[in-house]
């Protein structure tokens, strides 16, 4: 380990120096204001699932970062450093320890933030700390891998452009078959469209059903939309690894493409962190004011139903459903009412989960935790409170508007053997679509065309 | 098999060492992935395709590749691997857990 | 009244107050020098709120125990918080009343009120000391400053309780101790966590503006 003249490792020195550049007044307020009242303790799913272990307490975790602030940036902390628990990082091992806390013991879900009487926003400076570590190359391997894919290939799963296009063409064929309309399209790079629809690479790489479902909804609504050939990944690991540069680059790619295509509105598929990154944080990271509108596909789908552009039949979705609010959607973007309204329109038996909306518990896979294999056992153990919350609803299916939550919940449902299914609103809306008349109509047109061709 | 479980698996599911994979391991993984009735020829076709792709590119294939190159429909793929491409086919083929929102 | 007591209750307090104000001034100036993070994102949410409304709600949360799960589920903790802080107000008030408006203490009602508040706050202080030491979660997050501040404050409440009648016929000890302690506080507080109230308006306003713009504050929920 190379060290600086003061005996501190270069990396540790860099983390300390960079902290001064990354601190904002909001963060300084959060770092200075904590009174260690302990009110946040019970708000954290890690605490609730690991009784007796105070190292999971939000204030305890926050203090691992706060001590650096007090020692190096808060002059009152310099008067009696030990008295206010000011401290430093000296070695690379110290940084590894910090990594295990900021990445491994917190999903940045912000539940403690809304439960802090002083208004301390731990999640925000926890993300800042992640960024400091990431800057000196210290982060979970999986996070590093995904960030690299986003930098280099432009999407978090390294999906090649040809695979993306081929998948859309494939789904277009499926759409044509299902709707019995050879003219049905999933347009790519169509300029001047009302809607530019961006998705999570997972939908291309692993399970394209949601692409088809969305296409069906757009088709039935007669929407003027397109999917972009570049900048189509609305997810953003910059939110997770705390790297504003990555965040700005990934979101910037999406914005640039929308502008290039002269799209009127950006519609973001159901993904909590993607929505937050692309809709809310992206302009801050990219330092760019966005001229076009953007919204969650949940809002788009709800509008289609309310405006009568699509018809749905809720009897097509039998069974009981509950709704899980994604942290990023609910606690950071206020997207809580529209998904409920939409869900109530497409299923008959919707039962609320408690606590809900902005007070909901994290799916326990948030903040990039799904990509951190090393913390997986602890993550699943810490999902106990979420498992209890899910099973208390007595429902068969949990609906969520977040791909990451789908996977986080699927993992814990398997681990705790809850026997529940996880689905998203796009699947339920597509399934509830009233399509028979349209197909009948297409069939008539098609047979008329065929007989006209035969007559010639 | 059981005694290797700890060091070769990321917790209870994906294999952590691609080279540890054998036909027996695949059978065990198949049982963990809700595949009842054992692995058939159709399963093996997908499994070998996925393994081959991983050896070449160090990542699993996109679902469109699997479907097109193995000549099956998406529905057939889901019937073969009820847990889906990743938690089903990738897992039985001995791939490590992929990174990202998965 | 002895010279010492007069000095303690007047000059010493004034010096300490000036010191406190100076440190606070420097502190706020230092705080405001940090760059404010700019929010560029267009508003999210149902359109029924905005940064201003969010900020008002956020600052007002102090008086809305139902608006936060952590206080909603622990009403006793909230009641303690209120009494403890009213005790602080009473004890501070007393330190001004005795030197500058002792006539007010002829009202037995006011004396009783101050004694009620400081007495109750003192009991709560003792409870809080015990909780901070015995509860493993509280112990883990506590610094020496947290313990010291709490012990000091609890002791100060006790002296304020005894000093409230402003009666030196049976000796000046209590009054001296109360004013010395008050002076010490004024000097110590800017460096300790007790100065949290200085940040409260800032942190809560910033968070409220942020959550207001995003449609999160005021919180919506369906109660169980």
XYZ file of C-alpha atoms in Angstrom:
782
model
C 0.000 0.000 0.000
C 1.467 3.348 -0.998
C 1.135 6.085 1.528
C 1.252 9.845 1.606
C 3.675 11.782 3.768
C 1.261 11.808 6.689
C 1.196 8.003 6.731
C -2.282 7.773 5.255
C -2.861 5.662 2.162
C -3.224 7.595 -1.073
C -6.704 6.261 -1.545
C -7.785 7.266 1.947
C -6.319 10.738 1.413
C -8.160 11.020 -1.892
C -11.457 10.039 -0.266
C -10.999 12.734 2.370
C -9.994 15.399 -0.143
C -12.799 14.595 -2.518
C -15.383 14.715 0.243
C -14.799 18.453 0.453
C -15.647 18.806 -3.229
C -18.772 16.683 -3.094
C -20.403 18.084 0.041
C -23.433 20.277 -0.553
C -25.104 22.490 2.014
C -27.974 20.024 2.280
C -25.513 17.252 3.137
C -23.546 19.418 5.557
C -26.826 20.162 7.322
C -27.581 16.464 7.530
C -24.099 15.696 8.806
C -24.102 18.458 11.415
C -27.660 18.145 12.683
C -27.896 14.561 14.018
C -28.521 14.492 17.770
C -28.363 10.706 18.101
C -31.939 10.605 19.333
C -32.400 7.101 17.942
C -35.795 7.745 16.371
C -34.548 6.410 13.041
C -33.500 3.050 14.478
C -36.822 1.248 14.047
C -37.391 2.646 10.588
C -34.694 0.529 8.945
C -35.520 -2.923 7.614
C -31.983 -4.072 8.425
C -32.538 -3.216 12.104
C -35.998 -4.782 12.217
C -34.768 -8.006 10.665
C -31.570 -8.250 12.738
C -32.714 -7.621 16.305
C -29.951 -6.903 18.782
C -27.392 -5.665 16.261
C -26.954 -1.900 16.693
C -24.443 -1.669 13.849
C -27.399 -1.645 11.472
C -28.946 1.430 13.097
C -29.113 4.272 10.570
C -27.493 6.746 12.981
C -24.677 4.277 13.620
C -24.059 3.790 9.907
C -24.299 7.519 9.295
C -21.672 8.140 11.971
C -19.119 6.111 9.980
C -19.344 8.847 7.361
C -20.064 11.666 9.785
C -16.826 11.052 11.679
C -14.835 11.959 8.559
C -16.839 15.111 8.103
C -16.339 16.122 11.718
C -12.634 15.426 11.671
C -11.793 17.064 8.360
C -14.464 19.612 7.537
C -16.331 20.691 10.644
C -14.208 23.173 12.587
C -16.199 22.787 15.771
C -15.419 19.068 15.599
C -11.743 19.950 15.568
C -11.901 21.515 19.028
C -12.406 18.187 20.819
C -12.460 15.527 18.085
C -12.851 12.480 20.346
C -15.589 14.175 22.311
C -17.885 14.285 19.248
C -16.572 11.032 17.744
C -14.666 12.643 14.921
C -12.382 10.196 13.168
C -10.577 9.434 9.986
C -9.675 6.723 7.512
C -6.014 5.806 7.467
C -5.612 2.638 5.438
C -7.169 0.872 2.485
C -8.637 -1.623 4.943
C -10.483 1.244 6.592
C -11.984 2.035 3.196
C -13.007 -1.588 2.682
C -14.748 -1.465 6.041
C -16.550 1.679 5.006
C -17.554 -0.026 1.754
C -19.193 -2.860 3.681
C -21.335 -0.295 5.458
C -22.299 2.114 2.694
C -22.930 -0.621 0.128
C -23.633 -3.663 2.285
C -25.748 -2.318 5.126
C -27.924 0.290 3.439
C -30.038 0.222 0.300
C -30.363 4.030 0.193
C -34.115 3.531 0.503
C -34.625 6.785 2.478
C -37.002 5.300 5.008
C -34.895 6.715 7.844
C -34.822 10.063 6.067
C -38.572 10.495 6.293
C -38.519 9.300 9.902
C -35.817 11.649 11.145
C -37.180 14.470 13.321
C -34.191 16.630 12.379
C -34.543 16.127 8.627
C -31.262 14.248 8.240
C -31.102 12.681 4.790
C -28.761 9.741 5.372
C -29.417 8.165 1.977
C -28.101 11.211 0.174
C -24.783 11.391 1.960
C -24.517 7.610 1.954
C -24.677 7.818 -1.835
C -22.050 10.555 -1.707
C -19.798 8.248 0.332
C -20.325 5.462 -2.194
C -19.198 7.882 -4.872
C -16.023 8.732 -2.942
C -15.104 5.062 -2.651
C -16.024 4.338 -6.241
C -13.734 7.167 -7.317
C -10.747 5.310 -5.842
C -11.900 1.989 -7.255
C -13.467 0.568 -4.120
C -16.920 -0.909 -4.704
C -18.561 -4.320 -4.918
C -17.373 -6.259 -7.934
C -20.842 -6.553 -9.419
C -21.458 -2.832 -9.190
C -18.140 -2.156 -10.888
C -18.995 -4.614 -13.652
C -22.396 -3.116 -14.360
C -21.073 0.450 -14.234
C -18.431 -0.545 -16.773
C -21.068 -2.007 -19.085
C -23.044 1.214 -18.871
C -19.985 3.324 -19.640
C -18.753 1.149 -22.446
C -21.746 -0.433 -24.142
C -24.368 2.068 -23.104
C -26.648 -0.218 -21.148
C -26.240 -2.033 -17.872
C -26.461 -5.562 -19.261
C -24.102 -5.136 -22.189
C -26.878 -5.785 -24.717
C -25.538 -5.275 -28.244
C -27.412 -3.025 -30.615
C -28.134 -5.889 -33.024
C -29.625 -7.984 -30.205
C -31.773 -5.043 -29.168
C -33.083 -4.485 -32.704
C -33.572 -8.199 -33.295
C -35.546 -8.504 -30.064
C -37.840 -5.646 -31.028
C -38.401 -7.162 -34.460
C -39.174 -10.465 -32.831
C -41.676 -8.848 -30.487
C -43.166 -6.988 -33.429
C -43.813 -10.347 -35.142
C -45.425 -11.611 -31.945
C -47.599 -8.505 -31.873
C -48.642 -9.038 -35.490
C -49.522 -12.665 -34.779
C -51.486 -11.888 -31.653
C -53.385 -8.987 -33.149
C -53.702 -10.663 -36.537
C -52.483 -7.467 -38.100
C -49.473 -7.727 -40.428
C -49.184 -3.945 -40.314
C -48.737 -3.720 -36.544
C -45.409 -2.055 -35.747
C -43.001 -1.370 -32.943
C -41.368 1.672 -34.527
C -37.672 2.297 -33.941
C -36.146 5.759 -34.301
C -39.289 7.297 -35.762
C -38.797 11.060 -35.698
C -41.344 13.557 -34.377
C -43.186 10.915 -32.327
C -45.489 11.878 -29.485
C -43.766 9.332 -27.271
C -40.237 7.990 -26.998
C -40.417 4.810 -24.925
C -37.336 3.766 -22.955
C -36.909 0.549 -20.997
C -34.747 -1.549 -18.704
C -32.205 -3.776 -20.549
C -33.567 -6.702 -18.593
C -36.673 -6.511 -20.762
C -34.526 -7.130 -23.843
C -31.967 -9.475 -22.433
C -34.038 -11.812 -20.303
C -37.762 -11.370 -20.569
C -39.253 -9.451 -23.495
C -42.844 -10.041 -22.460
C -43.088 -6.564 -21.008
C -41.923 -5.115 -24.333
C -44.716 -6.997 -26.081
C -47.229 -6.019 -23.413
C -46.329 -2.358 -23.744
C -46.451 -2.645 -27.544
C -49.935 -4.158 -27.314
C -51.117 -1.288 -25.131
C -49.608 1.329 -27.465
C -51.133 -0.525 -30.425
C -54.611 -0.630 -28.918
C -54.362 3.034 -27.926
C -53.266 3.960 -31.420
C -50.274 5.728 -29.906
C -47.733 7.615 -31.971
C -44.571 6.287 -30.357
C -41.116 4.987 -31.001
C -38.359 3.101 -29.280
C -34.914 4.644 -29.731
C -32.063 2.561 -31.147
C -29.565 4.247 -28.803
C -30.027 5.762 -25.373
C -32.831 3.302 -24.703
C -31.562 2.208 -21.269
C -33.325 4.315 -18.658
C -31.669 2.509 -15.740
C -28.681 4.212 -14.207
C -26.006 2.709 -11.996
C -24.793 6.212 -11.278
C -27.594 6.345 -8.713
C -26.213 3.245 -7.024
C -22.459 3.759 -7.130
C -22.730 7.458 -6.330
C -20.891 8.497 -9.471
C -22.543 11.668 -10.782
C -20.414 11.490 -13.930
C -21.824 8.104 -14.855
C -25.298 9.242 -13.862
C -25.023 12.283 -16.104
C -23.587 10.308 -19.012
C -26.273 7.594 -18.933
C -29.185 9.991 -18.499
C -27.590 12.354 -21.025
C -27.606 9.629 -23.667
C -31.345 9.213 -23.219
C -31.998 12.972 -23.371
C -29.800 13.440 -26.434
C -31.627 10.720 -28.310
C -35.046 12.146 -27.495
C -33.867 15.525 -28.773
C -32.353 13.972 -31.883
C -35.634 12.223 -32.648
C -37.558 15.362 -31.773
C -39.808 13.326 -29.484
C -42.526 15.212 -27.601
C -42.530 13.118 -24.480
C -40.239 10.596 -22.840
C -42.102 7.635 -21.338
C -40.165 5.531 -18.864
C -41.143 1.895 -18.323
C -41.865 0.590 -14.830
C -38.549 0.841 -13.013
C -38.113 2.737 -9.752
C -34.483 3.708 -9.899
C -34.700 4.279 -13.650
C -37.631 6.617 -13.192
C -35.898 8.518 -10.429
C -32.614 8.694 -12.349
C -34.061 9.664 -15.703
C -36.953 11.795 -14.502
C -35.539 13.464 -11.399
C -31.802 13.177 -10.769
C -30.592 12.966 -14.374
C -30.923 16.683 -15.137
C -28.949 17.443 -11.955
C -26.164 15.011 -12.849
C -26.039 15.948 -16.508
C -26.286 19.646 -15.526
C -28.860 20.052 -18.224
C -32.360 21.489 -18.190
C -34.753 19.218 -20.041
C -37.092 20.821 -22.538
C -39.377 17.861 -23.204
C -41.909 16.233 -20.856
C -41.334 12.863 -19.295
C -43.531 10.513 -17.324
C -43.780 6.985 -16.008
C -45.521 4.462 -18.251
C -47.886 3.942 -15.301
C -49.265 7.428 -15.862
C -49.440 6.866 -19.629
C -51.402 3.646 -19.223
C -53.749 5.234 -16.711
C -54.417 8.122 -19.096
C -55.219 5.685 -21.917
C -57.873 4.012 -19.808
C -59.320 7.259 -18.474
C -59.447 8.797 -21.937
C -61.115 5.690 -23.307
C -58.239 4.948 -25.674
C -58.010 1.400 -24.366
C -60.648 -0.759 -22.741
C -59.867 -3.172 -19.967
C -61.763 -5.993 -18.354
C -60.665 -6.669 -14.813
C -62.250 -10.131 -14.745
C -59.356 -11.203 -16.959
C -57.078 -10.850 -13.934
C -58.612 -13.103 -11.291
C -56.983 -13.592 -7.895
C -55.876 -11.296 -5.101
C -53.273 -8.578 -5.455
C -51.295 -6.254 -3.253
C -49.098 -3.340 -4.291
C -45.491 -2.792 -3.294
C -44.258 0.796 -3.605
C -40.717 1.070 -4.886
C -38.617 3.357 -2.661
C -37.443 5.416 -5.585
C -40.937 5.848 -6.986
C -42.707 6.528 -3.706
C -40.148 8.158 -1.423
C -38.201 10.051 -4.026
C -40.690 10.775 -6.830
C -44.156 10.843 -5.236
C -45.474 8.174 -7.606
C -47.959 6.502 -5.249
C -51.530 7.243 -6.293
C -51.485 6.583 -10.037
C -50.296 2.978 -9.748
C -53.044 2.254 -7.202
C -55.692 3.803 -9.379
C -54.473 1.827 -12.369
C -54.292 -1.397 -10.415
C -57.848 -0.952 -9.177
C -58.958 -0.603 -12.797
C -57.395 -3.870 -13.930
C -57.938 -6.195 -10.974
C -60.931 -6.815 -8.807
C -59.310 -7.798 -5.546
C -56.672 -5.229 -4.540
C -55.597 -5.223 -0.895
C -53.372 -2.537 0.580
C -50.066 -3.416 2.186
C -49.114 -1.853 5.555
C -47.176 0.354 5.864
C -47.597 1.696 2.353
C -46.662 4.451 -0.094
C -43.727 6.533 1.121
C -43.682 4.531 4.359
C -43.353 1.166 2.665
C -40.362 -1.060 3.419
C -37.695 -1.504 0.757
C -37.897 -4.650 -1.399
C -34.503 -5.225 0.267
C -32.792 -5.411 -3.120
C -32.613 -1.653 -3.681
C -29.617 0.617 -4.124
C -27.932 -1.857 -6.451
C -27.967 -4.597 -3.786
C -29.056 -7.163 -6.380
C -25.624 -6.790 -7.960
C -23.662 -7.284 -4.756
C -23.230 -11.042 -4.452
C -21.006 -10.689 -1.375
C -23.855 -9.253 0.720
C -26.530 -11.630 -0.481
C -26.860 -13.756 2.698
C -27.165 -10.631 4.823
C -29.623 -9.111 2.361
C -31.910 -12.137 2.503
C -31.690 -12.302 6.275
C -32.624 -8.645 6.400
C -35.676 -9.313 4.257
C -37.521 -10.921 7.171
C -39.626 -7.839 7.911
C -40.529 -7.496 4.235
C -41.533 -11.160 4.069
C -43.788 -10.717 7.108
C -45.312 -7.603 5.587
C -46.049 -9.414 2.316
C -47.572 -12.479 3.873
C -49.778 -10.353 6.151
C -51.634 -9.114 3.073
C -52.936 -12.642 2.470
C -52.701 -12.103 -1.281
C -51.412 -14.360 -4.001
C -49.667 -11.771 -6.150
C -47.596 -8.705 -5.387
C -47.616 -5.987 -8.020
C -44.823 -3.472 -8.276
C -43.741 -0.765 -10.698
C -40.057 -1.540 -10.466
C -37.936 -4.201 -12.167
C -35.446 -4.172 -9.352
C -38.219 -4.748 -6.813
C -39.510 -7.624 -8.965
C -36.175 -9.361 -8.544
C -35.667 -8.367 -4.922
C -39.136 -9.616 -4.024
C -38.775 -12.788 -6.109
C -35.601 -13.603 -4.206
C -37.111 -13.125 -0.774
C -40.360 -14.869 -1.671
C -38.283 -17.895 -2.676
C -36.090 -17.637 0.409
C -39.004 -17.387 2.851
C -41.181 -19.774 0.817
C -44.114 -17.375 0.621
C -45.452 -18.895 -2.585
C -46.411 -15.516 -4.022
C -46.063 -14.297 -7.590
C -44.608 -10.956 -8.580
C -45.867 -8.998 -11.535
C -45.966 -5.508 -12.943
C -48.775 -3.221 -13.989
C -47.860 -3.417 -17.678
C -48.471 -7.168 -17.614
C -51.823 -6.814 -15.863
C -52.988 -3.990 -18.112
C -51.998 -5.902 -21.261
C -53.715 -8.998 -19.957
C -56.893 -7.090 -19.179
C -57.023 -5.420 -22.602
C -60.284 -5.920 -24.497
C -58.894 -6.951 -27.865
C -61.432 -9.326 -29.405
C -63.275 -6.670 -31.403
C -60.053 -5.259 -32.765
C -58.803 -8.681 -33.789
C -62.138 -9.439 -35.426
C -61.881 -6.173 -37.337
C -58.295 -6.946 -38.392
C -59.371 -10.378 -39.533
C -62.064 -8.846 -41.744
C -59.656 -6.323 -43.255
C -57.103 -9.033 -43.761
C -59.544 -11.422 -45.451
C -60.922 -8.584 -47.595
C -57.357 -7.762 -48.663
C -56.622 -11.398 -49.365
C -59.752 -11.830 -51.471
C -59.045 -8.546 -53.279
C -55.557 -9.811 -54.112
C -57.059 -13.156 -55.214
C -59.635 -11.359 -57.415
C -56.855 -9.496 -59.194
C -22.399 -32.659 -4.185
C -23.674 -31.450 -0.832
C -20.260 -31.011 0.670
C -19.195 -28.754 -2.163
C -22.270 -26.677 -1.758
C -20.792 -23.977 0.395
C -17.716 -23.107 -1.542
C -19.174 -23.498 -5.004
C -22.468 -21.761 -4.654
C -23.409 -18.166 -4.075
C -25.736 -18.981 -1.214
C -28.394 -21.365 -2.288
C -28.669 -20.854 -5.987
C -26.235 -19.988 -8.739
C -23.022 -21.898 -9.213
C -20.064 -19.651 -8.490
C -17.556 -21.735 -10.436
C -18.476 -22.348 -14.058
C -15.984 -25.254 -14.298
C -17.477 -27.066 -11.359
C -20.510 -27.841 -13.509
C -21.209 -31.484 -14.432
C -24.249 -33.329 -15.701
C -25.026 -34.372 -12.122
C -24.766 -30.808 -10.942
C -27.133 -29.776 -13.719
C -29.659 -32.371 -12.554
C -29.469 -31.037 -9.039
C -29.801 -27.442 -10.254
C -32.773 -28.464 -12.393
C -34.572 -29.805 -9.328
C -33.903 -26.485 -7.558
C -35.391 -24.652 -10.531
C -38.808 -26.290 -10.506
C -38.007 -28.584 -13.432
C -39.917 -31.744 -12.640
C -39.435 -34.923 -14.582
C -35.737 -34.475 -15.252
C -33.829 -32.857 -18.064
C -34.933 -33.785 -21.571
C -33.207 -33.410 -24.914
C -34.898 -30.035 -25.409
C -33.470 -28.843 -22.101
C -29.994 -29.991 -23.037
C -30.105 -28.155 -26.319
C -30.742 -24.871 -24.503
C -28.272 -25.667 -21.721
C -25.425 -26.469 -24.098
C -26.204 -23.381 -26.174
C -26.083 -21.161 -23.108
C -22.816 -22.736 -21.901
C -21.255 -22.395 -25.303
C -22.211 -18.732 -25.506
C -20.822 -18.060 -22.047
C -17.502 -19.720 -22.899
C -17.183 -17.505 -25.966
C -18.414 -14.181 -24.625
C -18.208 -14.501 -20.831
C -21.867 -13.616 -20.495
C -25.154 -15.378 -21.048
C -26.960 -14.972 -24.370
C -29.883 -12.621 -24.855
C -33.217 -14.406 -24.908
C -33.712 -13.615 -28.598
C -30.559 -15.606 -29.409
C -31.672 -18.593 -27.378
C -35.080 -18.670 -28.992
C -33.859 -18.176 -32.553
C -30.770 -20.367 -32.432
C -32.437 -23.203 -30.538
C -35.503 -22.971 -32.739
C -38.037 -22.737 -29.922
C -40.705 -20.212 -29.001
C -40.524 -18.066 -25.882
C -43.456 -20.006 -24.487
C -41.604 -23.266 -25.006
C -38.581 -21.814 -23.263
C -40.746 -20.888 -20.283
C -42.311 -24.333 -20.253
C -38.866 -25.920 -20.236
C -37.535 -23.554 -17.573
C -40.406 -22.305 -15.407
C -38.066 -19.952 -13.516
C -37.237 -18.141 -16.746
C -34.068 -17.642 -18.722
C -31.861 -16.465 -15.882
C -33.124 -18.319 -12.829
C -33.849 -21.350 -15.039
C -31.631 -21.865 -18.083
C -28.589 -19.834 -16.970
C -28.656 -21.414 -13.559
C -28.962 -25.012 -14.739
C -26.240 -24.344 -17.304
C -23.945 -23.434 -14.408
C -23.554 -19.748 -15.198
C -22.770 -17.411 -12.327
C -25.513 -15.068 -11.281
C -25.547 -12.252 -13.841
C -25.028 -8.670 -12.687
C -27.458 -5.803 -12.846
C -31.142 -5.520 -12.010
C -31.679 -9.245 -11.822
C -27.232 39.832 46.902
C -23.496 39.228 46.882
C -21.243 40.739 44.252
C -20.438 37.274 43.022
C -24.072 36.424 42.422
C -24.686 39.755 40.737
C -21.667 39.220 38.524
C -22.784 35.669 37.714
C -26.328 36.605 36.887
C -25.456 39.697 34.857
C -21.934 40.276 33.534
C -21.012 36.614 33.239
C -24.232 35.832 31.388
C -23.724 38.741 29.043
C -20.149 37.749 28.244
C -21.231 34.173 27.651
C -24.128 35.292 25.480
C -21.859 37.432 23.325
C -19.475 34.498 22.989
C -22.302 32.197 21.975
C -23.676 34.668 19.467
C -20.213 35.107 17.957
C -19.655 31.385 17.530
C -23.152 30.959 16.129
C -22.597 33.759 13.691
C -19.374 32.149 12.482
C -21.093 28.826 12.369
C -23.981 29.989 10.212
C -21.595 31.873 7.942
C -19.518 28.713 7.567
C -22.636 26.687 6.868
C -23.952 29.070 4.234
C -20.648 28.957 2.405
C -21.295 25.372 1.367
C -22.841 25.280 -2.104
C -26.549 24.634 -2.232
C -27.344 21.669 -4.488
C -29.411 22.913 -7.384
C -32.554 21.032 -8.326
C -33.209 21.043 -12.046
C -35.764 18.296 -12.329
C -39.305 19.131 -13.337
C -41.801 18.552 -10.527
C -43.173 15.054 -9.972
C -46.207 13.819 -8.056
C -49.888 14.569 -8.284
C -49.455 18.320 -8.658
C -51.148 18.906 -5.291
C -48.012 20.185 -3.613
C -44.923 22.297 -4.303
C -41.595 23.153 -2.667
C -43.150 25.835 -0.472
C -45.923 23.580 0.772
C -43.417 20.777 1.295
C -41.171 23.065 3.319
C -44.026 24.270 5.536
C -45.092 20.692 6.151
C -41.528 19.616 6.813
C -40.825 22.368 9.352
C -44.267 21.846 10.879
C -43.631 18.147 11.463
C -42.262 19.063 14.873
C -45.873 19.696 15.935
C -47.410 16.828 13.950
C -46.485 13.605 15.694
C -48.947 11.714 13.483
C -47.066 12.728 10.340
C -44.032 10.598 11.047
C -44.085 6.896 11.791
C -41.256 7.192 14.312
C -43.295 9.579 16.489
C -46.736 8.186 15.603
C -45.853 4.756 16.945
C -44.175 6.109 20.084
C -46.490 8.765 21.514
C -44.767 8.625 24.906
C -41.430 9.446 23.328
C -43.061 12.372 21.591
C -44.643 13.628 24.823
C -41.236 13.391 26.482
C -39.664 15.330 23.666
C -42.211 18.122 24.054
C -41.879 18.398 27.823
C -38.096 18.154 27.710
C -37.873 21.024 25.246
C -40.463 23.116 27.095
C -38.260 22.581 30.142
C -35.371 24.057 28.186
C -37.469 27.083 27.245
C -38.494 27.536 30.895
C -34.929 27.246 32.192
C -33.599 29.669 29.587
C -36.464 32.049 30.300
C -35.664 31.918 33.983
C -32.048 32.930 33.345
C -33.359 36.159 31.828
C -36.237 36.744 34.225
C -34.148 36.619 37.395
C -31.618 39.306 36.417
C -33.835 41.480 34.213
C -37.416 41.032 35.404
C -37.425 39.501 38.864
C -40.788 41.127 39.534
C -42.436 38.540 37.338
C -41.499 35.839 39.819
C -43.816 37.405 42.399
C -46.502 35.536 40.496
C -46.750 32.179 42.205
C -48.357 30.812 39.057
C -45.314 31.554 36.902
C -42.968 30.052 39.467
C -45.100 26.924 39.617
C -45.178 26.692 35.833
C -41.398 26.983 35.575
C -40.978 24.457 38.341
C -43.458 22.104 36.741
C -41.691 22.222 33.405
C -38.132 22.089 34.678
C -39.041 19.437 37.243
C -40.709 17.229 34.663
C -37.867 17.813 32.214
C -35.392 16.823 34.909
C -37.209 13.533 35.510
C -37.309 12.899 31.772
C -33.609 13.750 31.625
C -32.894 11.039 34.174
C -34.956 8.610 32.155
C -33.071 9.606 29.015
C -29.708 9.091 30.717
C -30.766 5.605 31.742
C -32.059 4.880 28.247
C -28.886 6.117 26.593
C -26.760 3.895 28.807
C -28.868 0.746 28.960
C -30.373 0.564 25.472
C -27.714 -1.082 23.276
C -28.838 0.838 20.206
C -28.640 4.165 22.010
C -25.299 3.306 23.564
C -23.874 2.392 20.171
C -24.760 5.730 18.634
C -23.822 7.921 21.607
C -20.692 10.038 21.812
C -19.177 11.449 25.022
C -20.787 14.754 24.046
C -24.222 13.104 23.921
C -23.830 11.726 27.443
C -22.249 14.840 28.866
C -24.801 17.204 27.307
C -27.648 15.152 28.665
C -26.238 14.882 32.172
C -25.432 18.577 32.200
C -28.886 19.531 30.988
C -30.563 17.292 33.532
C -28.518 18.833 36.330
C -29.274 22.302 35.026
C -33.014 21.517 35.122
C -32.641 20.546 38.757
C -30.957 23.834 39.607
C -33.482 25.805 37.576
C -36.234 24.071 39.503
C -34.651 25.123 42.783
C -33.755 28.627 41.568
C -37.206 29.444 40.225
C -38.609 31.008 43.445
C -35.611 33.430 43.308
C -35.203 33.252 47.053
C -31.738 33.732 48.528
C -32.777 33.892 52.163
C -31.361 30.448 52.858
C -28.146 30.975 50.899
C -26.984 31.789 47.390
C -25.524 28.395 46.546
C -28.331 27.235 44.313
C -28.574 30.506 42.440
C -24.823 30.646 41.923
C -24.722 27.103 40.661
C -27.634 27.763 38.302
C -26.028 30.859 36.769
C -22.541 29.388 36.578
C -24.006 26.381 34.833
C -26.016 28.602 32.488
C -22.874 30.538 31.572
C -20.978 27.320 31.011
C -23.779 26.144 28.763
C -23.727 29.245 26.657
C -20.049 28.708 25.978
C -20.257 24.952 25.514
C -23.424 24.630 23.435
C -22.125 25.979 20.113
C -19.561 23.172 20.092
C -21.952 20.436 21.129
C -24.905 18.665 19.667
C -27.183 20.910 21.708
C -26.740 23.473 18.941
C -28.885 21.269 16.707
C -31.689 23.831 16.767
C -29.454 26.084 14.720
C -29.639 23.628 11.816
C -33.227 22.537 12.259
C -34.791 25.310 10.155
C -32.258 24.700 7.391
C -32.331 20.905 7.209
C -36.090 20.688 7.454
C -36.637 23.434 4.903
C -34.222 21.948 2.394
C -35.703 18.486 2.798
C -39.233 19.884 2.611
C -38.524 21.823 -0.567
C -36.958 18.743 -2.105
C -39.839 16.443 -1.170
C -42.422 19.098 -1.993
C -41.121 19.465 -5.501
C -41.238 15.711 -5.890
C -44.764 15.338 -4.596
C -43.716 13.319 -1.545
C -44.471 15.897 1.186
C -47.123 16.070 2.614
C -47.016 12.289 2.960
C -49.970 10.237 1.807
C -50.851 6.970 3.434
C -53.644 4.528 4.100
C -53.638 3.769 7.803
C -53.826 0.146 8.916
